[in-house]
mmCIF file of C-alpha atoms in Angstrom:
data_model
loop_
_atom_site.group_PDB
_atom_site.id
_atom_site.type_symbol
_atom_site.label_atom_id
_atom_site.label_comp_id
_atom_site.label_asym_id
_atom_site.label_seq_id
_atom_site.Cartn_x
_atom_site.Cartn_y
_atom_site.Cartn_z
ATOM 1 C CA MET A 1 0.000 0.000 0.000
ATOM 2 C CA GLY A 2 1.219 3.453 -0.953
ATOM 3 C CA LYS A 3 4.472 5.186 -0.313
ATOM 4 C CA LYS A 4 6.090 7.268 2.384
ATOM 5 C CA PHE A 5 5.780 11.049 2.092
ATOM 6 C CA THR A 6 8.394 13.391 3.547
ATOM 7 C CA ILE A 7 7.429 16.986 4.293
ATOM 8 C CA SER A 8 10.426 19.319 4.724
ATOM 9 C CA LEU A 9 10.436 22.940 5.873
ATOM 10 C CA GLN A 10 13.340 25.355 5.761
ATOM 11 C CA SER A 11 13.847 29.073 6.285
ATOM 12 C CA ARG A 12 16.906 31.286 6.406
ATOM 13 C CA TYR A 13 15.020 34.000 8.271
ATOM 14 C CA ALA A 14 17.197 34.959 11.254
ATOM 15 C CA GLU A 15 14.221 35.664 13.514
ATOM 16 C CA LEU A 16 12.353 32.429 12.862
ATOM 17 C CA TRP A 17 12.784 31.793 16.595
ATOM 18 C CA ARG A 18 9.820 34.193 17.107
ATOM 19 C CA TYR A 19 7.486 31.443 15.814
ATOM 20 C CA ASN A 20 6.319 28.071 17.075
ATOM 21 C CA ILE A 21 6.048 25.607 14.189
ATOM 22 C CA VAL A 22 3.491 22.810 13.967
ATOM 23 C CA VAL A 23 3.043 20.300 11.145
ATOM 24 C CA THR A 24 0.097 17.875 11.134
ATOM 25 C CA CYS A 25 -0.569 15.236 8.516
ATOM 26 C CA GLY A 26 -3.419 12.849 7.807
ATOM 27 C CA CYS A 27 -2.489 9.788 5.757
ATOM 28 C CA PHE A 28 -5.105 8.190 3.496
ATOM 29 C CA ASP A 29 -5.493 4.967 1.503
ATOM 30 C CA GLU A 30 -6.780 4.645 -2.088
ATOM 31 C CA ALA A 31 -10.393 4.712 -0.859
ATOM 32 C CA GLY A 32 -9.809 7.990 0.983
ATOM 33 C CA GLU A 33 -9.975 6.395 4.435
ATOM 34 C CA ARG A 34 -7.551 7.768 7.003
ATOM 35 C CA VAL A 35 -4.939 5.174 7.939
ATOM 36 C CA ASP A 36 -2.678 7.324 10.127
ATOM 37 C CA PHE A 37 -2.214 10.764 11.622
ATOM 38 C CA ILE A 38 1.147 12.223 12.607
ATOM 39 C CA SER A 39 2.374 15.580 13.808
ATOM 40 C CA LYS A 40 5.546 17.342 14.805
ATOM 41 C CA GLU A 41 6.213 20.671 16.461
ATOM 42 C CA SER A 42 9.024 22.981 17.380
ATOM 43 C CA PHE A 43 7.794 24.865 20.433
ATOM 44 C CA ILE A 44 9.878 27.863 21.522
ATOM 45 C CA ALA A 45 7.604 29.886 23.854
ATOM 46 C CA SER A 46 3.986 30.510 24.788
ATOM 47 C CA VAL A 47 2.027 32.930 22.605
ATOM 48 C CA GLY A 48 2.439 36.456 23.970
ATOM 49 C CA SER A 49 5.853 35.784 25.523
ATOM 50 C CA ASN A 50 7.441 38.687 23.619
ATOM 51 C CA LEU A 51 10.997 37.482 24.143
ATOM 52 C CA ASP A 52 13.866 39.959 23.772
ATOM 53 C CA CYS A 53 16.133 37.501 21.959
ATOM 54 C CA ALA A 54 16.355 33.923 20.759
ATOM 55 C CA PRO A 55 16.549 31.300 23.503
ATOM 56 C CA LYS A 56 19.716 29.206 23.625
ATOM 57 C CA GLY A 57 19.733 25.786 21.970
ATOM 58 C CA ILE A 58 17.374 26.368 19.034
ATOM 59 C CA GLU A 59 19.930 26.011 16.250
ATOM 60 C CA SER A 60 17.878 23.329 14.462
ATOM 61 C CA HIS A 61 14.644 25.370 14.499
ATOM 62 C CA ASN A 62 15.169 26.620 10.915
ATOM 63 C CA ARG A 63 14.699 23.101 9.471
ATOM 64 C CA MET A 64 12.073 20.480 10.121
ATOM 65 C CA SER A 65 10.937 17.313 8.400
ATOM 66 C CA LEU A 66 8.189 14.794 8.960
ATOM 67 C CA GLU A 67 7.908 11.336 7.377
ATOM 68 C CA THR A 68 4.630 9.464 7.049
ATOM 69 C CA THR A 69 3.843 5.789 7.145
ATOM 70 C CA PRO A 70 3.068 4.282 3.716
ATOM 71 C CA CYS A 71 -0.139 5.725 2.256
ATOM 72 C CA ASP A 72 -1.639 6.900 -1.029
ATOM 73 C CA SER A 73 -2.317 10.562 -0.272
ATOM 74 C CA ILE A 74 -1.901 13.144 2.474
ATOM 75 C CA ILE A 75 -3.550 16.257 3.806
ATOM 76 C CA ALA A 76 -1.014 18.289 5.736
ATOM 77 C CA TYR A 77 -1.246 21.563 7.627
ATOM 78 C CA ILE A 78 1.735 23.752 8.441
ATOM 79 C CA TYR A 79 1.346 26.447 11.070
ATOM 80 C CA LEU A 80 3.786 29.197 12.033
ATOM 81 C CA ILE A 81 2.411 30.792 15.187
ATOM 82 C CA PRO A 82 4.073 33.987 16.404
ATOM 83 C CA HIS A 83 4.802 34.140 20.129
ATOM 84 C CA THR A 84 6.918 37.302 19.846
ATOM 85 C CA LEU A 85 5.799 40.069 17.508
ATOM 86 C CA PRO A 86 8.122 42.530 15.743
ATOM 87 C CA PRO A 87 9.278 45.267 18.125
ATOM 88 C CA THR A 88 7.702 48.096 16.096
ATOM 89 C CA ARG A 89 4.538 48.526 14.052
ATOM 90 C CA ASP A 90 6.441 49.804 11.007
ATOM 91 C CA VAL A 91 5.316 47.358 8.318
ATOM 92 C CA GLU A 92 8.052 48.461 5.896
ATOM 93 C CA GLU A 93 10.734 47.274 8.334
ATOM 94 C CA TYR A 94 9.233 43.799 8.638
ATOM 95 C CA ALA A 95 8.473 42.449 5.188
ATOM 96 C CA PRO A 96 7.214 38.875 4.796
ATOM 97 C CA PHE A 97 9.913 36.204 4.907
ATOM 98 C CA ASP A 98 10.213 32.934 2.956
ATOM 99 C CA LEU A 99 9.430 29.448 4.189
ATOM 100 C CA SER A 100 10.463 26.733 1.725
ATOM 101 C CA VAL A 101 8.188 23.701 1.722
ATOM 102 C CA LYS A 102 9.127 20.517 -0.120
ATOM 103 C CA VAL A 103 7.254 17.208 -0.245
ATOM 104 C CA MET A 104 8.792 13.991 -1.486
ATOM 105 C CA ALA A 105 6.835 10.807 -2.255
ATOM 106 C CA ALA A 106 8.916 7.661 -2.602
ATOM 107 C CA GLU A 107 11.996 9.830 -3.229
ATOM 108 C CA LYS A 108 10.263 11.819 -5.986
ATOM 109 C CA GLU A 109 9.631 15.530 -5.472
ATOM 110 C CA ILE A 110 5.903 16.257 -5.795
ATOM 111 C CA TYR A 111 5.751 19.738 -4.252
ATOM 112 C CA ASN A 112 8.308 22.524 -3.893
ATOM 113 C CA ALA A 113 7.288 26.105 -3.133
ATOM 114 C CA ASP A 114 8.361 29.158 -1.184
ATOM 115 C CA HIS A 115 5.592 30.640 0.955
ATOM 116 C CA LYS A 116 5.629 34.273 2.113
ATOM 117 C CA ILE A 117 5.085 34.491 5.875
ATOM 118 C CA ASN A 118 3.521 37.601 7.411
ATOM 119 C CA GLN A 119 5.579 38.582 10.445
ATOM 120 C CA TRP A 120 2.564 39.557 12.546
ATOM 121 C CA SER A 121 0.106 36.777 11.736
ATOM 122 C CA GLY A 122 2.334 33.819 10.830
ATOM 123 C CA CYS A 123 0.635 31.340 8.504
ATOM 124 C CA SER A 124 -1.425 28.252 7.970
ATOM 125 C CA ILE A 125 -0.665 26.260 4.833
ATOM 126 C CA GLU A 126 -2.802 23.373 3.587
ATOM 127 C CA LEU A 127 -1.355 20.699 1.301
ATOM 128 C CA LYS A 128 -3.480 18.007 -0.347
ATOM 129 C CA LEU A 129 -1.133 15.677 -2.208
ATOM 130 C CA PRO A 130 -0.844 14.266 -4.702
ATOM 131 C CA GLN A 131 -3.013 16.797 -6.487
ATOM 132 C CA ALA A 132 -5.803 15.479 -8.691
ATOM 133 C CA LYS A 133 -4.967 15.488 -12.383
#
């Protein structure tokens, strides 16, 4: 049955530490029945913490990957949740930053896109893969 999917996230944004990252993924068989559900998170601080600087020991926070059990399709959600907002309200100083999202299925790339992340609201990204033809 199916193949393993690997969802990979990466960002070079220096202040990515201001966001908690959560990835959830439902795994489905050919009939569309859910066969598994997995999730992964990188939790830095509670929402509203407004930290002054990055906590120590978060060097791996700018990369994350999640591998599924064998299945035929996935529905995944990626959330970047800000816990520390930009220090000023000057929108021009805090332009959206890039989050690269790549999905592999059985070692074949089926999705690769850069998503613009609003620094005040974060994001929620939905992926339904493979896409219907």
